[in-house]
Coordinates of C-alpha atoms in Angstrom, one line a residue:
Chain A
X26 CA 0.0 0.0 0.0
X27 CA 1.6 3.5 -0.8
X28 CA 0.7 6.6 0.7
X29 CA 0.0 9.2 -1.5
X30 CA 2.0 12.1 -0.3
X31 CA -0.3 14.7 -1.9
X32 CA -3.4 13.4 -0.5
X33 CA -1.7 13.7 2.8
X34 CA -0.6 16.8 2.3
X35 CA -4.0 18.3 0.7
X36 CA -6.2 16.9 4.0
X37 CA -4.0 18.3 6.3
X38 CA -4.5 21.8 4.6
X39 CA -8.5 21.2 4.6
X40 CA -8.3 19.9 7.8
X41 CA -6.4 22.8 9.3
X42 CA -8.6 25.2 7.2
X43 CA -12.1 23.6 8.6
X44 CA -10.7 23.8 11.9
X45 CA -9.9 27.1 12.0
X46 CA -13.1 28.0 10.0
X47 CA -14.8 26.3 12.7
X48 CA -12.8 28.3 15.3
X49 CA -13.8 32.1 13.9
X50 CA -17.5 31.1 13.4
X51 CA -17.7 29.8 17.3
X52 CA -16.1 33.2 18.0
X53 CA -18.3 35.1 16.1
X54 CA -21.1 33.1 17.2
X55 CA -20.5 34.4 20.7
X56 CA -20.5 37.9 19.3
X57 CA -23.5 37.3 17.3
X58 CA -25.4 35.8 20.2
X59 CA -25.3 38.9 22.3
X60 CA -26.3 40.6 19.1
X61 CA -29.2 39.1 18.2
X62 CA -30.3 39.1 22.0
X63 CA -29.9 42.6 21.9
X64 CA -31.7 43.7 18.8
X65 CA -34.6 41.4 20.1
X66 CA -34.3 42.8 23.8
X67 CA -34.3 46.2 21.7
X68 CA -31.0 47.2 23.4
X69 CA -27.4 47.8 21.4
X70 CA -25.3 45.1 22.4
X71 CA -22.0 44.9 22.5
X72 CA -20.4 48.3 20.7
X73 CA -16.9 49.5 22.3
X74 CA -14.5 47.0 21.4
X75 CA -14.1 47.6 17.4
X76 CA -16.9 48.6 14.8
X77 CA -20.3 47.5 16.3
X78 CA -18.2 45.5 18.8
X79 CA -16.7 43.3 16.3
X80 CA -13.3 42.9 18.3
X81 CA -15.4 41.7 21.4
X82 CA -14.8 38.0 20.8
X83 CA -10.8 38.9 20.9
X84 CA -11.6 41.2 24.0
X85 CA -13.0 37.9 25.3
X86 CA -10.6 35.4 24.7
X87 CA -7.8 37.8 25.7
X88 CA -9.4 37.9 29.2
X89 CA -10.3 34.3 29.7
X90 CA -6.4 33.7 28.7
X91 CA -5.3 36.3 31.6
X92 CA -7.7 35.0 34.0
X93 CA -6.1 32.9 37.4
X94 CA -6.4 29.3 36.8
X95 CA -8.1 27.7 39.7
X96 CA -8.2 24.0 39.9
X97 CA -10.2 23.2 43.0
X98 CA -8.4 21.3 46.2
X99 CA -10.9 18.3 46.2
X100 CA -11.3 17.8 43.0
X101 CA -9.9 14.6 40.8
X102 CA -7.0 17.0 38.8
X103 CA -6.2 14.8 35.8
X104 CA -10.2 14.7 34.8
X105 CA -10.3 18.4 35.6
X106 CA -8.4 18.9 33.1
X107 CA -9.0 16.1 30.3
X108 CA -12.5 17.2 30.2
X109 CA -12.6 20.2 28.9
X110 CA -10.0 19.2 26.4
X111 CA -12.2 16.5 25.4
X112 CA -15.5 18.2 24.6
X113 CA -13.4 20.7 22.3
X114 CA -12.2 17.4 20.6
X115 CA -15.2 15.5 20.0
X116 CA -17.1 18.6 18.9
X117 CA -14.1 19.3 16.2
X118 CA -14.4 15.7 14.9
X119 CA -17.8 15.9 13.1
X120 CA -16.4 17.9 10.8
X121 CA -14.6 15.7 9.4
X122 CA -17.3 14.1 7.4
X123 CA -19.2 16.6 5.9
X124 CA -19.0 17.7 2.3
X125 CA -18.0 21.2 2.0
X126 CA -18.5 21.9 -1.4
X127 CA -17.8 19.5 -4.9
X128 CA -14.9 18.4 -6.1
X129 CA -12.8 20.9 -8.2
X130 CA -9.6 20.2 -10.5
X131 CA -6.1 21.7 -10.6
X132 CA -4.4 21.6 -14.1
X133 CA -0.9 21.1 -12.4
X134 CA 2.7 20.2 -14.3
X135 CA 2.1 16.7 -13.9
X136 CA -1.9 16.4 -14.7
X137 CA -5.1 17.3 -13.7
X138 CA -5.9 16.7 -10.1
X139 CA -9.2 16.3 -8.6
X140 CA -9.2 17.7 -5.3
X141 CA -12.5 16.5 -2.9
X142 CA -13.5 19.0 0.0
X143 CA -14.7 16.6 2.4
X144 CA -11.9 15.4 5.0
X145 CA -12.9 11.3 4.5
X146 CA -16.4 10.2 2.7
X147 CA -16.8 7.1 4.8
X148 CA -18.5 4.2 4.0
X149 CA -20.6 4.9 7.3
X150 CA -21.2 8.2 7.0
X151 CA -23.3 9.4 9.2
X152 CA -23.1 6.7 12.0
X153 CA -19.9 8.4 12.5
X154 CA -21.9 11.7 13.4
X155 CA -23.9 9.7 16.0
X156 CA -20.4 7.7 16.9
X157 CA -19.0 11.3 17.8
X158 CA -22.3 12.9 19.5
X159 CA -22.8 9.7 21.8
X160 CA -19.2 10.6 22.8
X161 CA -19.5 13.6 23.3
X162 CA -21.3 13.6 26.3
X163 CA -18.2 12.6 28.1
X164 CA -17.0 15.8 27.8
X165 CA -19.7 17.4 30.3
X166 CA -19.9 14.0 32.4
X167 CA -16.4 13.9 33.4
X168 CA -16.0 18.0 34.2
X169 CA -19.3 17.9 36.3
X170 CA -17.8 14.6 38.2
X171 CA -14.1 15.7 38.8
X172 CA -15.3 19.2 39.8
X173 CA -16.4 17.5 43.1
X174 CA -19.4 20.1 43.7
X175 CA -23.0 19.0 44.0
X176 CA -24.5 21.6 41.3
X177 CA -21.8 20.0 38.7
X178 CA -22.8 16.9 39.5
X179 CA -26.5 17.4 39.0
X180 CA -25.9 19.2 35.6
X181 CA -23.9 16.4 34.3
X182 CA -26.5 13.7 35.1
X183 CA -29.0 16.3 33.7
X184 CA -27.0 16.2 30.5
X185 CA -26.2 12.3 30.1
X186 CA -29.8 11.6 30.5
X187 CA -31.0 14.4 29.0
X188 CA -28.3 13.5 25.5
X189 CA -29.3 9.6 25.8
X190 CA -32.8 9.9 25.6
X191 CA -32.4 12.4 22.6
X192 CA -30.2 10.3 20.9
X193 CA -32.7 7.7 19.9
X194 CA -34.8 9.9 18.8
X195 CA -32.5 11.6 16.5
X196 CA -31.3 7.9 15.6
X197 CA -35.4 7.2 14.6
X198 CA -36.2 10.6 12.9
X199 CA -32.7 9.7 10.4
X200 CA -33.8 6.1 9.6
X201 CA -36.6 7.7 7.7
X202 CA -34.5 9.9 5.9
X203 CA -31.7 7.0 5.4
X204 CA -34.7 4.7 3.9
X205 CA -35.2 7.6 1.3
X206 CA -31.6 8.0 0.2
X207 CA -30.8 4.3 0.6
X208 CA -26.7 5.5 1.3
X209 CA -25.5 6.6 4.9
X210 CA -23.0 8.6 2.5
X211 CA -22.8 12.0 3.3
X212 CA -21.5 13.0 -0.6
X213 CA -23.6 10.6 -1.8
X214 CA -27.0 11.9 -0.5
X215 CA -25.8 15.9 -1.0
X216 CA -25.3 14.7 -4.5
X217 CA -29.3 13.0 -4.8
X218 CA -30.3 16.2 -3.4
X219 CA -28.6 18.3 -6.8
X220 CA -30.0 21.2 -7.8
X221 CA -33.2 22.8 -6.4
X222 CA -36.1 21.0 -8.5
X223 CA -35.9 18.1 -10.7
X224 CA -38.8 18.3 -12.9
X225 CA -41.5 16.5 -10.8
X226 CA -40.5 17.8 -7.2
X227 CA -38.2 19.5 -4.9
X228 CA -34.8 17.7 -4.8
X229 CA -34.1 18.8 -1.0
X230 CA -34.8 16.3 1.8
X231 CA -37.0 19.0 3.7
X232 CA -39.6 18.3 1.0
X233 CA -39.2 15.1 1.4
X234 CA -39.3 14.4 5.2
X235 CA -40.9 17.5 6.5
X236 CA -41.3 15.7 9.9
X237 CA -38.4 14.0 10.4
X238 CA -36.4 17.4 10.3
X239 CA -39.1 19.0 12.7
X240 CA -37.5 16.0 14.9
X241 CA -34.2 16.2 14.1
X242 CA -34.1 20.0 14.8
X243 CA -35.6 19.4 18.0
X244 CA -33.5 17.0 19.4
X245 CA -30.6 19.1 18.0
X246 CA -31.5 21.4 20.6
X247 CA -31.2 18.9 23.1
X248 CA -28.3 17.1 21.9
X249 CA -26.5 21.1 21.7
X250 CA -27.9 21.7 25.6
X251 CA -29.1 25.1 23.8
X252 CA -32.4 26.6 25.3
X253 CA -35.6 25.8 25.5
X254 CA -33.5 22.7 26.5
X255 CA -30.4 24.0 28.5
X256 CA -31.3 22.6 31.6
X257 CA -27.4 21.4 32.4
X258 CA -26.5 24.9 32.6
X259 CA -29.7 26.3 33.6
X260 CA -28.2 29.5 35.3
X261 CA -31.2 30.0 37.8
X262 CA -30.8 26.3 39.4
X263 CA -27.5 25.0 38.9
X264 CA -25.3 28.2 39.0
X265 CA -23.7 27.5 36.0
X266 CA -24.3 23.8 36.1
X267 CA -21.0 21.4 34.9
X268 CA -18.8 24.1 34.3
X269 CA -19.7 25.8 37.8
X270 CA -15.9 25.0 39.2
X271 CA -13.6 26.1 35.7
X272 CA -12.3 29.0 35.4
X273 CA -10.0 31.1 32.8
X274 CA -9.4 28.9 29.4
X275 CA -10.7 26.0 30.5
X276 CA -14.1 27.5 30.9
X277 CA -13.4 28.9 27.5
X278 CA -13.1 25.8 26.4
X279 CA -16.2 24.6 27.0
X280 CA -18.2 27.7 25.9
X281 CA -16.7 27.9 22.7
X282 CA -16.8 23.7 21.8
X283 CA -20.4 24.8 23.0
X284 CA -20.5 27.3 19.7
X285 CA -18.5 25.1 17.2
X286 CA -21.2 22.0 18.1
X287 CA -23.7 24.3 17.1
X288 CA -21.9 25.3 14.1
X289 CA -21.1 21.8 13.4
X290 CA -24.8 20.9 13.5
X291 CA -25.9 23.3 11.5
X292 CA -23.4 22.2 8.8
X293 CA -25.1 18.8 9.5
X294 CA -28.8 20.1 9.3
X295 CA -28.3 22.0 5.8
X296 CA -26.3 18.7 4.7
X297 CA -28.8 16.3 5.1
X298 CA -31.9 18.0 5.0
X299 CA -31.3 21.5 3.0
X300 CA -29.0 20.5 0.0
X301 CA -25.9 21.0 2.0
X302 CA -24.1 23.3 -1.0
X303 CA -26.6 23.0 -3.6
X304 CA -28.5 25.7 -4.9
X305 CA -31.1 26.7 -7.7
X306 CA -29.9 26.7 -11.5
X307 CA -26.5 25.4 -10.2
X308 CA -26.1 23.5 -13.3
X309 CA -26.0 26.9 -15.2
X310 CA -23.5 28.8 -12.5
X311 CA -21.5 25.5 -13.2
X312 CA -21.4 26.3 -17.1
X313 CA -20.4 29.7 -17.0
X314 CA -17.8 29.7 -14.3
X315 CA -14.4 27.7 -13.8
X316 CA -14.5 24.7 -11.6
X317 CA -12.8 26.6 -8.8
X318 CA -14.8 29.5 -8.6
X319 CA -17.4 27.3 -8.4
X320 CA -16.5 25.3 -5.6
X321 CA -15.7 28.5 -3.7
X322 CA -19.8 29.4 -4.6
X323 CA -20.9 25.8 -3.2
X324 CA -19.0 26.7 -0.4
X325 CA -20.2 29.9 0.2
X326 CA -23.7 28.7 -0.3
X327 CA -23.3 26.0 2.1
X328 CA -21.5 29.1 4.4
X329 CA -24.8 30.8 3.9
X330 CA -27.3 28.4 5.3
X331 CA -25.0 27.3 8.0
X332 CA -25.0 30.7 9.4
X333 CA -29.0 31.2 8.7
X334 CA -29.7 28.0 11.1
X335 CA -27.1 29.8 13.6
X336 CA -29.8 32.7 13.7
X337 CA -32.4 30.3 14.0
X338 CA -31.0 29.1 16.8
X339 CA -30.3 31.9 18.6
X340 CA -34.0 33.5 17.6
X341 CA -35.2 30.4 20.0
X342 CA -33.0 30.8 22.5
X343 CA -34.4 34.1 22.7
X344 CA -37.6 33.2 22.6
X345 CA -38.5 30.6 24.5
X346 CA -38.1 29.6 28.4
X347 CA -36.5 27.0 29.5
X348 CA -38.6 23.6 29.8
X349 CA -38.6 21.5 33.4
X350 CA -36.1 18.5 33.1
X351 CA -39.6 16.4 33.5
X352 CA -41.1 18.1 30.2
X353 CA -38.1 17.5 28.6
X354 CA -37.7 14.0 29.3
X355 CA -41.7 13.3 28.2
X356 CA -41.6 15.2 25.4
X357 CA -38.6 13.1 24.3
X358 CA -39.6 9.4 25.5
X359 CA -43.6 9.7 25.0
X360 CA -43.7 12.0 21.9
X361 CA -40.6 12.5 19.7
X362 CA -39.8 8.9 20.1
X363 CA -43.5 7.7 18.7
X364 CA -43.6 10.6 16.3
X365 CA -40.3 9.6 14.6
X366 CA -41.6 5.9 14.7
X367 CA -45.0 6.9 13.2
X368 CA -43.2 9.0 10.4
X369 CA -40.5 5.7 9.2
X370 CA -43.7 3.8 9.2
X371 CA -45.6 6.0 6.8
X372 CA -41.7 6.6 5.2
X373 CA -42.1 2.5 4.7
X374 CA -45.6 2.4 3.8
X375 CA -45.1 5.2 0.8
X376 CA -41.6 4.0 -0.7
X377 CA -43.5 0.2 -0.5
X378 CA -46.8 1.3 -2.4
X379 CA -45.9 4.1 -5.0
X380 CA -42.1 4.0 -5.3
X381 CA -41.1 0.1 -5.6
X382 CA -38.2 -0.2 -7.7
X383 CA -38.7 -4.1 -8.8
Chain B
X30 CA 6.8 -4.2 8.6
X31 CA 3.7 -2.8 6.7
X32 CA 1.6 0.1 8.1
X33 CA -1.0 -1.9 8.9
X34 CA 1.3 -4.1 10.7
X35 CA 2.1 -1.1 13.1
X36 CA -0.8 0.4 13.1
X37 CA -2.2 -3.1 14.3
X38 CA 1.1 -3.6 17.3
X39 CA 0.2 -0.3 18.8
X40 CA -3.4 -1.1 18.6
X41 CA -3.2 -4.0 20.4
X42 CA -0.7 -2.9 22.7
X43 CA -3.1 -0.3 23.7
X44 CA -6.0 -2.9 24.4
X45 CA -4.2 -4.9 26.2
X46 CA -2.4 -1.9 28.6
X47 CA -5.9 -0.6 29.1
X48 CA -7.8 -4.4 30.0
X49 CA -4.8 -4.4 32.6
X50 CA -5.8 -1.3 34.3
X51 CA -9.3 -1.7 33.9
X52 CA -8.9 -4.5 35.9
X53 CA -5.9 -3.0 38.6
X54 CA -7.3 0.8 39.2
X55 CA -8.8 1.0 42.6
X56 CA -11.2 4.1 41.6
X57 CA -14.1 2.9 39.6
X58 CA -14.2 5.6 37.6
X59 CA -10.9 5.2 36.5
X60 CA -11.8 1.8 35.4
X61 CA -14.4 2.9 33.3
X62 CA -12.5 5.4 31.3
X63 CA -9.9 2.8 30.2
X64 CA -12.9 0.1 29.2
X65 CA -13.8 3.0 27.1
X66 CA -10.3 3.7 25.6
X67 CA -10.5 -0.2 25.5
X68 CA -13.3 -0.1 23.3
X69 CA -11.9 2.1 21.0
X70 CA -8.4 0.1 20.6
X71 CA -11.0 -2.7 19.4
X72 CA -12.9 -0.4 17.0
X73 CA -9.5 0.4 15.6
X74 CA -8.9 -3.3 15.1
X75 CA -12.3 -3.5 13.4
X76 CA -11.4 -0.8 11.3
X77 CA -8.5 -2.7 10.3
X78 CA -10.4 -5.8 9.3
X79 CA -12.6 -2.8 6.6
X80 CA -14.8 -3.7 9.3
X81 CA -16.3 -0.2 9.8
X82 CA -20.0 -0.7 10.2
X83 CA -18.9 -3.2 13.7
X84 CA -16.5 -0.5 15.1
X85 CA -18.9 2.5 14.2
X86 CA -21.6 0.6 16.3
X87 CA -19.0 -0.6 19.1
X88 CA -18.7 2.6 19.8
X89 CA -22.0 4.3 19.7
X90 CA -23.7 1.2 21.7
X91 CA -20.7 0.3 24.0
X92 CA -18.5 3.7 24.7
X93 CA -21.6 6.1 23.9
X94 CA -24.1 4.3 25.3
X95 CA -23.7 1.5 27.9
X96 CA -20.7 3.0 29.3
X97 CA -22.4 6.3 30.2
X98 CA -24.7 4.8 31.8
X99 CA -22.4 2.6 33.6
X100 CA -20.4 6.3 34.4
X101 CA -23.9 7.6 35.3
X102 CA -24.4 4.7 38.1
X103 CA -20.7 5.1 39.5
X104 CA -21.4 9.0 39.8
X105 CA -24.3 8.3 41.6
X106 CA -23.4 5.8 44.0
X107 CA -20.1 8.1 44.8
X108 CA -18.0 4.9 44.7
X109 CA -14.4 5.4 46.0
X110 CA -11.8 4.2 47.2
X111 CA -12.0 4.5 50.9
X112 CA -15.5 3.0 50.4
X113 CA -14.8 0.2 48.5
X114 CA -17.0 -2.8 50.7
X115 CA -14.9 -5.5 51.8
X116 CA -15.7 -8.6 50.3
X117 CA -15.5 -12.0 52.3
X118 CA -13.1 -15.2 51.7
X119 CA -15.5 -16.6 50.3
X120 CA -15.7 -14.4 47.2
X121 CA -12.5 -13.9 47.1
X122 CA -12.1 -18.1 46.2
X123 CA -15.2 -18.1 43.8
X124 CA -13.4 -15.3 41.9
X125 CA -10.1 -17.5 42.0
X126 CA -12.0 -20.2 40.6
X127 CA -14.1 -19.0 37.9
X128 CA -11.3 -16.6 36.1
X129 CA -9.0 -19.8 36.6
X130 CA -11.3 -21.7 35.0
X131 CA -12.3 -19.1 31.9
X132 CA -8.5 -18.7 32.1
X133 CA -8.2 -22.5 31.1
X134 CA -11.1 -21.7 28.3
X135 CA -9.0 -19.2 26.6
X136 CA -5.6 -21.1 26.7
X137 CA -7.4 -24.2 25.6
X138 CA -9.0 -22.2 22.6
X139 CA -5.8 -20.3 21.7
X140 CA -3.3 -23.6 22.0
X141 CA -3.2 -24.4 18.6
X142 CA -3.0 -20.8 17.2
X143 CA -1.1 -20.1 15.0
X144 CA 1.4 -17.0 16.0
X145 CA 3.8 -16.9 12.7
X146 CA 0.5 -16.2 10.9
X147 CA 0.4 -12.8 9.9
X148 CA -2.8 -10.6 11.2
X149 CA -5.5 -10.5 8.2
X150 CA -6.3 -7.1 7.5
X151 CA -8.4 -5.1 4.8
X152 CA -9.4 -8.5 3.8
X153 CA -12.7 -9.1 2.6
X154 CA -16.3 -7.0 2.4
X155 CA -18.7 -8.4 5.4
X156 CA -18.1 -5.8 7.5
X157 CA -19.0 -2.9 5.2
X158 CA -22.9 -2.2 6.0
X159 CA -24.4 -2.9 2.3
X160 CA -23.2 -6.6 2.7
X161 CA -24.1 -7.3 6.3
X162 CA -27.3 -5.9 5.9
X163 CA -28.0 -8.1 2.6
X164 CA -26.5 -10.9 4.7
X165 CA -28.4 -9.9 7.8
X166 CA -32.0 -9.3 5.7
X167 CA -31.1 -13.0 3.5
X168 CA -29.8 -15.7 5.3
X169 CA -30.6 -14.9 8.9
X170 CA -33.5 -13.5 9.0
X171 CA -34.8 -15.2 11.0
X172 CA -32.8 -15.6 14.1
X173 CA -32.3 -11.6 13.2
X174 CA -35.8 -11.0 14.3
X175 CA -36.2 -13.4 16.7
X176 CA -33.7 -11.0 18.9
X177 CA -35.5 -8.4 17.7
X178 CA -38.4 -9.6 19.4
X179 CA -36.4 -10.6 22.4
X180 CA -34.8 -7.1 22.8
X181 CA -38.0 -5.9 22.6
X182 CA -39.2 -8.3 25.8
X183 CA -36.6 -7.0 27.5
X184 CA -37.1 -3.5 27.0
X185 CA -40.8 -3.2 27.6
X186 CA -39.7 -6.0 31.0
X187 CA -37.3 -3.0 32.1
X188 CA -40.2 -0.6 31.7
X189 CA -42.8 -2.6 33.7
X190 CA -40.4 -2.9 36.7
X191 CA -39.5 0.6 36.5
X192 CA -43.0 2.2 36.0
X193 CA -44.5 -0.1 39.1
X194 CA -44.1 2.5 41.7
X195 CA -45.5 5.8 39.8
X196 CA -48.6 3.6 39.0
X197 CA -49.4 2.8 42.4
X198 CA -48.7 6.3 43.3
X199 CA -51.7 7.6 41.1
X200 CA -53.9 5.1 42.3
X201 CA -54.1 5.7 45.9
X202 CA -54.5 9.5 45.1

């Protein structure tokens, strides 16, 4: 087996480039959040640090970096400190799978060279996603637990039950969508979903599975601990819940692998139900413009709804209260859980009656 | 050596360290972070036999799933070292016994293994999903759903026993 150097070389330079994609849109996430709270609290926001504040995420990290470390006497130290390092981590590793835009090809002095922006197109695809979320939780179990305080404690149960019952839902609500695209191929089902309109109906999975992303979206929420559902750090109850007891950069951490989930998720939302980078009359953008340019328009397209689920986001956040844990837990186990079942049964039932392929 | 060769040595290397400390560490929690890091060692292997459906689901059931909950138990119980229960002789000698007896399983199984034979790797397509599902949905499905069913027993049996109290609660209200 040889390694092809090139390959190597290209993936580290997307991976580096996703990463630190991921990186600014967490930290303008953060500035945007107080933003949009403002505008819909009718107050200003953030303002001093730059133009309309947009330095304040620098001001931010700047003083989480200068901050005392405090690691607390009782606490267990080497979990302390793997935690937060570890949510960071498994919220950077989703990335790796989704498509960022279609392959484009560089004429270079010893042939043409098709370059892929996707990190790995794995035959599992999106099991991978759910491989990484179900990890995730870790992350928050292990800070709340080593913190040795009763508030983090209590958060981080809140969020490993609150993420496992979720989970199957989420799980559910996809096998619907995975019955319709018959590939667990990320690439592959972006590609099905080509274009805008195919003649006879919408290409996007929305339009397909209007349900299944109602319940996907939802339990996105919960999976991202993101209000109406952020009872782990529900301020009111639980302080600050699991990251009650960090301080300076490793409380940085955890806000901002808080933001790059979200953006991560987003990606993951516009991928599989919204087109991920397609677009209306691509197929006539694709004609009149080099293969580059138009990977960098895919991109940007992709860019583009990313960021609109972002405001969606934080428009609920905004919007709603906060449930009790005991809603959340029945809305998950007695309703999302038979509503996603229900909806891959009718899935079954239509694909079995009207769209038989033998 | 090949890179799948080393790639396969460190993986197994890293298995076997973390089995040893599952087993040794005094603080339960400790032990359940290096079954996890155990787990993935194995997914690695799995990945190694183009197995990748297995170790994707290895570690979404076994690290995401059962071992949270088995973290989730340890957490609340506040197990530590210091109150770790003593357990009796008696115990101690039917521990002695049964791992000496799996112990004589394993060597049994493994005697007339063959250790020049190279580890098989990328071989073959059963593990990739479109295969084992066609295999699964084929030839065995039968037993396939017959543990269906039994899974599903088992679950609602878990949620009987665990709803008993609340409904006896709303009836004496």
């Amino acid at each position: 087996m040889s390694i092809d150097t090139f390959l190597i070389l290209e993936k580290i330079i997307l991976v580096v480039i996703i990463i630190a994609a991921s990186m600014g849109v967490a930290a303008y996430s953060t500035w945007a959040e107080r933003k949009v709270a403002a505008v819909m609290q009718d107050r200003i926001g953030p303002l001093r640090a730059g133009p309309f504040g947009l330095l304040q995420p620098l001001a931010d990290g700047g003083k989480l970096f200068f901050k005392e470390e405090i690691v607390p006497d009782n606490s267990t130290k080497w979990l302390f400190m793997l935690a937060p390092a570890m949510f960071i981590f498994t919220s950077l590793m989703t990335s790796a799978i989704i498509p960022w835009g279609p392959d484009f090809v560089i004429n270079g002095s010893e042939g043409a060279r098709t370059v892929a922006l996707q990190v790995a197109d794995i035959n599992i695809g999106i099991l991978y996603v759910f491989g990484v979320v179900s990890i995730g939780v870790y992350g928050i179990m292990l800070g709340g637990w080593a913190s040795n305080n009763k508030f983090s404690l209590l958060s981080a149960i809140r969020a490993a039950s609150q993420a496992i019952s979720y989970e199957l839902a989420l799980g559910l609500s996809l096998i619907a969508l995975l019955m319709l695209t018959g590939t667990l191929s990320l690439r592959t089902i972006v590609e099905q979903q080509h274009g805008f309109w195919d003649g006879n109906y919408f290409t996007w999975n929305f339009f397909k599975q209007p349900l299944g992303f109602v319940i996907f979206l939802v339990c996105s929420f919960a999976e991202l601990n993101r209000a109406p559902f952020d009872m782990p750090e529900s301020e009111s109850e639980l302080n600050m819940g699991y990251h009650l007891e960090y301080s300076s950069m490793k409380l940085g951490m955890f806000l901002f692998a808080e933001y790059i989930n979200m953006f991560i998720s987003s990606a993951v939302l516009a991928t599989l139900f919204f087109g991920g980078y397609n677009f209306p009359w691509m197929d006539q953008v694709q004609a009149a413009v080099p293969s580059g340019i138009f990977s960098l328009i895919c991109v940007g397209v992709l860019m583009a709804k990313v960021v609109g689920f972002i405001l969606f986001f934080m428009f609920v956040r905004w919007t709603l209260p906060r449930f009790r844990f005991d809603q959340l837990l029945n809305l998950g186990w007695t309703k999302l859980i038979p509503l996603a079942l229900f909806n891959m049964l009718v899935t079954g039932a239509v694909i079995l009656f009207f769209f038989n392929k033998k | 050596m090949s890179l799948h060769d080393i790639i396969f040595w460190i993986l197994s290397l890293w298995a076997i360290v973390c089995a040893i400390f599952v087993v040794i560490s005094r603080n339960p929690v400790n032990s359940v972070l290096f079954l996890i890091a155990t787990f993935f060692a194995i997914s690695g292997h799995y990945i190694l036999m183009n197995a990748q459906f297995l170790a994707i689901v290895n570690i979404i059931v076994y690290a995401g799933a059962i071992m949270v909950l088995f973290l989730f138990v340890i957490m609340l119980m506040n197990l530590n070292t210091d109150t770790e229960p003593q357990k009796s002789r008696l115990v101690h000698f039917a521990a002695l016994i049964s791992a000496g007896s799996l112990l004589l399983v394993v060597l049994s199984a493994f005697r007339k293994a063959e250790l020049t034979q190279i580890p098989v790797t990328d071989a073959g397509d059963i593990g990739l999903i479109k295969v084992l599902g066609k295999t699964l949905f084929d030839h065995y499905v039968l037993p396939f759903e017959l543990s269906s069913v039994l899974f599903l027993a088992a679950m609602v049996g878990a949620m009987v026993i665990g709803r008993k109290e609340v409904v006896e609660e709303k009836s004496t209200k």
